[in-house]
Short mmCIF file of the C-alpha atoms (twelve columns), coordinates in Angstrom:
data_MODEL
# 
_entry.id   MODEL 
# 
loop_
_atom_site.group_PDB 
_atom_site.id 
_atom_site.type_symbol 
_atom_site.label_atom_id 
_atom_site.label_alt_id 
_atom_site.label_comp_id 
_atom_site.label_asym_id 
_atom_site.label_seq_id 
_atom_site.Cartn_x 
_atom_site.Cartn_y 
_atom_site.Cartn_z 
_atom_site.pdbx_PDB_model_num 
ATOM 1   C CA . MET A 1   -49.519 12.034  -27.027 1 
ATOM 2   C CA . ARG A 2   -49.663 14.856  -29.568 1 
ATOM 3   C CA . GLN A 3   -47.630 17.048  -27.219 1 
ATOM 4   C CA . VAL A 4   -44.996 14.321  -26.824 1 
ATOM 5   C CA . CYS A 5   -44.494 13.929  -30.574 1 
ATOM 6   C CA . THR A 6   -44.564 17.670  -31.222 1 
ATOM 7   C CA . ALA A 7   -41.924 18.143  -28.542 1 
ATOM 8   C CA . ALA A 8   -39.872 15.478  -30.289 1 
ATOM 9   C CA . ALA A 9   -39.991 17.402  -33.554 1 
ATOM 10  C CA . ILE A 10  -39.079 20.701  -31.892 1 
ATOM 11  C CA . LEU A 11  -36.159 19.174  -30.005 1 
ATOM 12  C CA . LEU A 12  -34.797 17.682  -33.207 1 
ATOM 13  C CA . LEU A 13  -35.093 20.828  -35.309 1 
ATOM 14  C CA . GLY A 14  -31.627 22.018  -34.398 1 
ATOM 15  C CA . VAL A 15  -30.147 18.599  -35.014 1 
ATOM 16  C CA . ALA A 16  -31.917 18.060  -38.328 1 
ATOM 17  C CA . ALA A 17  -30.977 21.523  -39.538 1 
ATOM 18  C CA . SER A 18  -27.334 20.505  -39.351 1 
ATOM 19  C CA . CYS A 19  -27.683 17.044  -40.858 1 
ATOM 20  C CA . ARG A 20  -24.911 17.778  -43.298 1 
ATOM 21  C CA . SER A 21  -22.476 18.143  -40.412 1 
ATOM 22  C CA . THR A 22  -19.767 15.551  -39.860 1 
ATOM 23  C CA . PRO A 23  -21.293 12.447  -38.237 1 
ATOM 24  C CA . VAL A 24  -20.473 11.911  -34.583 1 
ATOM 25  C CA . SER A 25  -20.217 8.269   -33.589 1 
ATOM 26  C CA . VAL A 26  -22.782 6.806   -31.243 1 
ATOM 27  C CA . SER A 27  -21.870 3.863   -29.074 1 
ATOM 28  C CA . ASP A 28  -22.625 0.366   -30.360 1 
ATOM 29  C CA . PRO A 29  -24.733 -0.356  -27.241 1 
ATOM 30  C CA . GLU A 30  -26.909 2.690   -27.970 1 
ATOM 31  C CA . LEU A 31  -27.370 1.672   -31.604 1 
ATOM 32  C CA . ASP A 32  -28.132 -1.899  -30.586 1 
ATOM 33  C CA . ARG A 33  -30.640 -0.655  -28.005 1 
ATOM 34  C CA . VAL A 34  -32.559 1.268   -30.673 1 
ATOM 35  C CA . VAL A 35  -32.614 -1.796  -32.930 1 
ATOM 36  C CA . ALA A 36  -33.707 -4.058  -30.069 1 
ATOM 37  C CA . TRP A 37  -36.534 -1.711  -29.083 1 
ATOM 38  C CA . MET A 38  -37.684 -1.315  -32.679 1 
ATOM 39  C CA . SER A 39  -37.646 -5.061  -33.298 1 
ATOM 40  C CA . GLY A 40  -40.684 -7.182  -32.513 1 
ATOM 41  C CA . SER A 41  -44.430 -7.378  -33.030 1 
ATOM 42  C CA . PHE A 42  -46.632 -4.453  -32.001 1 
ATOM 43  C CA . SER A 43  -50.350 -3.633  -31.962 1 
ATOM 44  C CA . SER A 44  -52.460 -0.476  -31.781 1 
ATOM 45  C CA . ALA A 45  -55.533 -2.446  -30.625 1 
ATOM 46  C CA . ALA A 46  -55.782 -0.738  -27.219 1 
ATOM 47  C CA . GLN A 47  -55.638 2.728   -28.784 1 
ATOM 48  C CA . ALA A 48  -58.180 1.785   -31.465 1 
ATOM 49  C CA . GLN A 49  -60.585 0.546   -28.817 1 
ATOM 50  C CA . ALA A 50  -60.312 3.839   -26.925 1 
ATOM 51  C CA . ASP A 51  -60.447 6.214   -29.917 1 
ATOM 52  C CA . PRO A 52  -62.267 5.517   -33.212 1 
ATOM 53  C CA . GLU A 53  -59.926 7.816   -35.152 1 
ATOM 54  C CA . PHE A 54  -57.247 5.153   -34.842 1 
ATOM 55  C CA . ARG A 55  -57.422 1.771   -36.568 1 
ATOM 56  C CA . ASP A 56  -56.413 -1.600  -35.175 1 
ATOM 57  C CA . VAL A 57  -53.036 -2.041  -36.866 1 
ATOM 58  C CA . VAL A 58  -50.334 -4.671  -36.457 1 
ATOM 59  C CA . LEU A 59  -46.670 -3.821  -36.948 1 
ATOM 60  C CA . HIS A 60  -43.819 -6.304  -37.352 1 
ATOM 61  C CA . ILE A 61  -40.147 -5.264  -37.442 1 
ATOM 62  C CA . VAL A 62  -37.365 -7.865  -37.681 1 
ATOM 63  C CA . PRO A 63  -33.582 -7.727  -38.166 1 
ATOM 64  C CA . ILE A 64  -32.312 -8.902  -41.547 1 
ATOM 65  C CA . TRP A 65  -28.937 -9.667  -43.126 1 
ATOM 66  C CA . VAL A 66  -27.202 -10.310 -39.820 1 
ATOM 67  C CA . ASP A 67  -23.489 -11.219 -40.186 1 
ATOM 68  C CA . ARG A 68  -23.548 -10.993 -43.986 1 
ATOM 69  C CA . GLU A 69  -20.324 -9.985  -45.722 1 
ATOM 70  C CA . ASP A 70  -22.074 -7.586  -48.120 1 
ATOM 71  C CA . VAL A 71  -23.468 -5.509  -45.235 1 
ATOM 72  C CA . ALA A 72  -21.450 -2.783  -43.480 1 
ATOM 73  C CA . ALA A 73  -20.612 -3.578  -39.862 1 
ATOM 74  C CA . ASP A 74  -21.640 -0.158  -38.512 1 
ATOM 75  C CA . VAL A 75  -25.294 -0.348  -39.632 1 
ATOM 76  C CA . ARG A 76  -28.243 -2.630  -38.898 1 
ATOM 77  C CA . TRP A 77  -31.000 -3.551  -41.354 1 
ATOM 78  C CA . LEU A 78  -34.659 -4.137  -40.468 1 
ATOM 79  C CA . TYR A 79  -37.652 -5.389  -42.442 1 
ATOM 80  C CA . VAL A 80  -40.900 -3.567  -41.604 1 
ATOM 81  C CA . GLU A 81  -44.424 -4.790  -42.322 1 
ATOM 82  C CA . GLN A 82  -47.628 -2.979  -41.334 1 
ATOM 83  C CA . ALA A 83  -51.202 -4.192  -41.861 1 
ATOM 84  C CA . MET A 84  -54.746 -3.793  -40.651 1 
ATOM 85  C CA . ALA A 85  -55.334 -6.399  -37.948 1 
ATOM 86  C CA . ALA A 86  -58.361 -7.718  -39.843 1 
ATOM 87  C CA . ARG A 87  -56.176 -8.249  -42.936 1 
ATOM 88  C CA . SER A 88  -52.818 -9.077  -41.389 1 
ATOM 89  C CA . GLY A 89  -51.776 -11.135 -44.401 1 
ATOM 90  C CA . ALA A 90  -52.168 -8.172  -46.767 1 
ATOM 91  C CA . PRO A 91  -49.782 -5.450  -45.548 1 
ATOM 92  C CA . TYR A 92  -50.343 -1.903  -46.759 1 
ATOM 93  C CA . ARG A 93  -46.789 -0.837  -45.938 1 
ATOM 94  C CA . GLN A 94  -43.557 -2.752  -46.451 1 
ATOM 95  C CA . ARG A 95  -40.202 -1.089  -46.006 1 
ATOM 96  C CA . VAL A 96  -36.586 -1.769  -45.098 1 
ATOM 97  C CA . TYR A 97  -34.799 0.462   -42.585 1 
ATOM 98  C CA . ARG A 98  -31.038 0.976   -42.414 1 
ATOM 99  C CA . VAL A 99  -30.173 2.093   -38.891 1 
ATOM 100 C CA . GLY A 100 -26.764 3.588   -38.151 1 
ATOM 101 C CA . PRO A 101 -24.834 6.592   -36.818 1 
ATOM 102 C CA . GLY A 102 -26.175 10.017  -37.784 1 
ATOM 103 C CA . PRO A 103 -24.942 13.592  -37.363 1 
ATOM 104 C CA . ASN A 104 -24.384 15.228  -33.990 1 
ATOM 105 C CA . GLY A 105 -24.860 12.099  -31.915 1 
ATOM 106 C CA . THR A 106 -28.126 11.039  -33.546 1 
ATOM 107 C CA . ILE A 107 -29.056 7.638   -34.889 1 
ATOM 108 C CA . ARG A 108 -30.441 7.741   -38.413 1 
ATOM 109 C CA . SER A 109 -33.028 5.369   -39.820 1 
ATOM 110 C CA . ASP A 110 -32.937 5.470   -43.620 1 
ATOM 111 C CA . VAL A 111 -35.969 4.149   -45.483 1 
ATOM 112 C CA . PHE A 112 -35.934 1.867   -48.532 1 
ATOM 113 C CA . ALA A 113 -38.647 0.437   -50.770 1 
ATOM 114 C CA . LEU A 114 -38.670 -3.204  -51.848 1 
ATOM 115 C CA . PRO A 115 -38.479 -4.404  -55.460 1 
ATOM 116 C CA . ASP A 116 -41.786 -4.927  -57.244 1 
ATOM 117 C CA . PRO A 117 -44.030 -6.573  -56.428 1 
ATOM 118 C CA . PRO A 118 -43.575 -5.918  -52.689 1 
ATOM 119 C CA . GLU A 119 -46.523 -8.228  -51.927 1 
ATOM 120 C CA . SER A 120 -44.280 -11.157 -52.841 1 
ATOM 121 C CA . PHE A 121 -42.375 -10.491 -49.603 1 
ATOM 122 C CA . ALA A 122 -45.474 -10.302 -47.381 1 
ATOM 123 C CA . GLY A 123 -45.056 -12.380 -44.245 1 
ATOM 124 C CA . ALA A 124 -41.253 -12.383 -44.495 1 
ATOM 125 C CA . TRP A 125 -41.055 -11.308 -40.847 1 
ATOM 126 C CA . ARG A 126 -42.019 -14.878 -39.919 1 
ATOM 127 C CA . PHE A 127 -38.956 -16.411 -41.585 1 
ATOM 128 C CA . SER A 128 -35.736 -17.330 -39.801 1 
ATOM 129 C CA . ARG A 129 -33.739 -15.413 -42.459 1 
ATOM 130 C CA . PRO A 130 -36.046 -12.688 -43.818 1 
ATOM 131 C CA . LEU A 131 -35.277 -11.305 -47.291 1 
ATOM 132 C CA . ALA A 132 -32.287 -13.643 -47.601 1 
ATOM 133 C CA . ALA A 133 -32.534 -13.558 -51.406 1 
ATOM 134 C CA . LEU A 134 -32.132 -9.764  -51.469 1 
ATOM 135 C CA . GLY A 135 -29.286 -7.413  -50.652 1 
ATOM 136 C CA . PRO A 136 -28.837 -3.668  -50.144 1 
ATOM 137 C CA . ASP A 137 -28.334 -3.075  -53.880 1 
ATOM 138 C CA . ASP A 138 -31.799 -4.501  -54.616 1 
ATOM 139 C CA . LEU A 139 -33.561 -1.777  -52.622 1 
ATOM 140 C CA . PHE A 140 -34.751 1.696   -53.609 1 
ATOM 141 C CA . PRO A 141 -33.896 4.567   -51.231 1 
ATOM 142 C CA . ARG A 142 -36.735 6.870   -50.155 1 
ATOM 143 C CA . GLU A 143 -34.836 10.134  -50.276 1 
ATOM 144 C CA . GLY A 144 -35.788 12.695  -47.653 1 
ATOM 145 C CA . CYS A 145 -37.590 10.136  -45.483 1 
ATOM 146 C CA . THR A 146 -34.762 9.476   -43.012 1 
ATOM 147 C CA . VAL A 147 -35.789 9.680   -39.356 1 
ATOM 148 C CA . TYR A 148 -33.139 11.081  -36.986 1 
ATOM 149 C CA . LEU A 149 -33.364 9.647   -33.465 1 
ATOM 150 C CA . LEU A 150 -31.976 11.248  -30.327 1 
ATOM 151 C CA . ALA A 151 -31.680 9.703   -26.865 1 
ATOM 152 C CA . ARG A 152 -33.696 11.402  -24.146 1 
ATOM 153 C CA . GLY A 153 -32.476 9.924   -20.884 1 
ATOM 154 C CA . ASP A 154 -31.924 6.190   -20.600 1 
ATOM 155 C CA . ASP A 155 -35.413 5.031   -21.483 1 
ATOM 156 C CA . THR A 156 -36.589 6.990   -24.547 1 
ATOM 157 C CA . PHE A 157 -35.530 7.883   -28.075 1 
ATOM 158 C CA . ILE A 158 -37.328 10.620  -30.006 1 
ATOM 159 C CA . GLY A 159 -37.097 11.225  -33.718 1 
ATOM 160 C CA . ALA A 160 -38.425 13.013  -36.788 1 
ATOM 161 C CA . THR A 161 -37.859 13.499  -40.481 1 
ATOM 162 C CA . GLU A 162 -36.175 16.658  -41.754 1 
ATOM 163 C CA . GLY A 163 -38.068 19.242  -43.787 1 
ATOM 164 C CA . ILE A 164 -40.474 18.384  -46.618 1 
ATOM 165 C CA . GLY A 165 -38.232 16.238  -48.806 1 
ATOM 166 C CA . CYS A 166 -40.053 12.935  -48.255 1 
ATOM 167 C CA . THR A 167 -42.310 12.810  -51.310 1 
ATOM 168 C CA . SER A 168 -45.775 11.244  -51.191 1 
ATOM 169 C CA . ASP A 169 -48.655 11.199  -53.668 1 
ATOM 170 C CA . LEU A 170 -51.156 9.408   -51.436 1 
ATOM 171 C CA . HIS A 171 -54.564 11.170  -51.460 1 
ATOM 172 C CA . GLY A 172 -53.098 14.113  -53.358 1 
ATOM 173 C CA . ALA A 173 -50.182 14.682  -50.986 1 
ATOM 174 C CA . ALA A 174 -46.944 16.336  -52.054 1 
ATOM 175 C CA . TYR A 175 -44.826 15.270  -49.093 1 
ATOM 176 C CA . ALA A 176 -44.930 13.312  -45.844 1 
ATOM 177 C CA . VAL A 177 -43.476 13.887  -42.388 1 
ATOM 178 C CA . SER A 178 -42.904 11.448  -39.548 1 
ATOM 179 C CA . GLU A 179 -42.337 11.738  -35.812 1 
ATOM 180 C CA . VAL A 180 -41.357 8.849   -33.554 1 
ATOM 181 C CA . VAL A 181 -41.115 8.197   -29.828 1 
ATOM 182 C CA . LEU A 182 -39.485 4.874   -28.922 1 
ATOM 183 C CA . THR A 183 -39.257 3.048   -25.593 1 
ATOM 184 C CA . ALA A 184 -38.636 -0.591  -24.716 1 
ATOM 185 C CA . ASP A 185 -42.320 -1.514  -25.020 1 
ATOM 186 C CA . VAL A 186 -44.021 1.249   -27.026 1 
ATOM 187 C CA . LEU A 187 -43.416 2.714   -30.478 1 
ATOM 188 C CA . GLN A 188 -45.342 5.929   -31.170 1 
ATOM 189 C CA . SER A 189 -45.419 6.781   -34.864 1 
ATOM 190 C CA . TRP A 190 -47.099 9.882   -36.298 1 
ATOM 191 C CA . ASP A 191 -47.010 9.812   -40.097 1 
ATOM 192 C CA . ARG A 192 -49.018 12.283  -42.156 1 
ATOM 193 C CA . GLY A 193 -49.107 13.737  -45.628 1 
ATOM 194 C CA . TYR A 194 -49.555 17.325  -46.818 1 
ATOM 195 C CA . ASP A 195 -50.436 18.838  -50.172 1 
ATOM 196 C CA . ALA A 196 -48.413 21.563  -51.882 1 
ATOM 197 C CA . GLU A 197 -50.302 24.237  -49.915 1 
ATOM 198 C CA . GLY A 198 -49.431 22.634  -46.585 1 
ATOM 199 C CA . ARG A 199 -52.876 21.137  -45.903 1 
ATOM 200 C CA . GLN A 200 -52.905 17.756  -44.214 1 
ATOM 201 C CA . VAL A 201 -54.515 15.186  -46.526 1 
ATOM 202 C CA . TRP A 202 -53.782 11.883  -44.782 1 
ATOM 203 C CA . GLY A 203 -52.750 10.531  -41.408 1 
ATOM 204 C CA . PRO A 204 -54.229 11.076  -37.947 1 
ATOM 205 C CA . THR A 205 -54.843 14.648  -36.823 1 
ATOM 206 C CA . LYS A 206 -54.937 14.028  -33.067 1 
ATOM 207 C CA . GLY A 207 -51.484 12.560  -32.688 1 
ATOM 208 C CA . ALA A 208 -49.362 9.456   -33.086 1 
ATOM 209 C CA . TYR A 209 -50.370 5.861   -33.427 1 
ATOM 210 C CA . GLU A 210 -49.359 4.030   -30.276 1 
ATOM 211 C CA . PHE A 211 -48.036 0.563   -31.004 1 
ATOM 212 C CA . ARG A 212 -47.635 -1.580  -27.899 1 
ATOM 213 C CA . ARG A 213 -45.306 -4.550  -27.891 1 
ATOM 214 C CA . VAL A 214 -47.115 -7.881  -27.970 1 
ATOM 215 C CA . ASP A 215 -44.057 -10.137 -27.916 1 
ATOM 216 C CA . PRO A 216 -41.654 -10.494 -24.961 1 
ATOM 217 C CA . ALA A 217 -39.759 -7.273  -24.341 1 
ATOM 218 C CA . HIS A 218 -36.125 -7.124  -25.439 1 
ATOM 219 C CA . PRO A 219 -34.338 -4.585  -23.225 1 
ATOM 220 C CA . GLY A 220 -31.273 -4.362  -25.454 1 
ATOM 221 C CA . PRO A 221 -27.688 -4.251  -24.170 1 
# 
């Protein structure tokens, strides 16, 4: 798994290095496929049972603001909630992703923080219209934390952040990096933080968390 994610980062280096290039449109079906594969409920229970370095974590990702007039037609918005399985009602991470066309044929997933207190939105993934009271202008962009996704064949997307611009102060970190491998039924996510000297201070050292879909698979268009 570590080799898969590391290969993802290496493959994207050339793409990320030119992220200021003119965006190249991706097809709507490809964008919708990424959103469909990201959406759903996932669990790392099987991985946690096999390896004690990994915790039993639940991950919920749901589309928001569908068909709203204040939302651009060429992007999709997702609400993300992540929690320890034993405390699923108390998420430790809540974010909003804006997924749309990126440079050089990539798909970019921009990251936003919720207004304070984010705990007031816990469990919103269960609602028929999550975060309906909010809009894009209510969110706070996490600069430097965008993940750029690239199709690898018909059944996989790989992605990574660019550089060290995603700030983090967790456990003394200075910045965070992320790598992602996405298929129809599995989302591998390797997030970790580093201090100013480049020492890893949080996140798994062996490789990515492997979140397996626990709801019916959505193959996308």
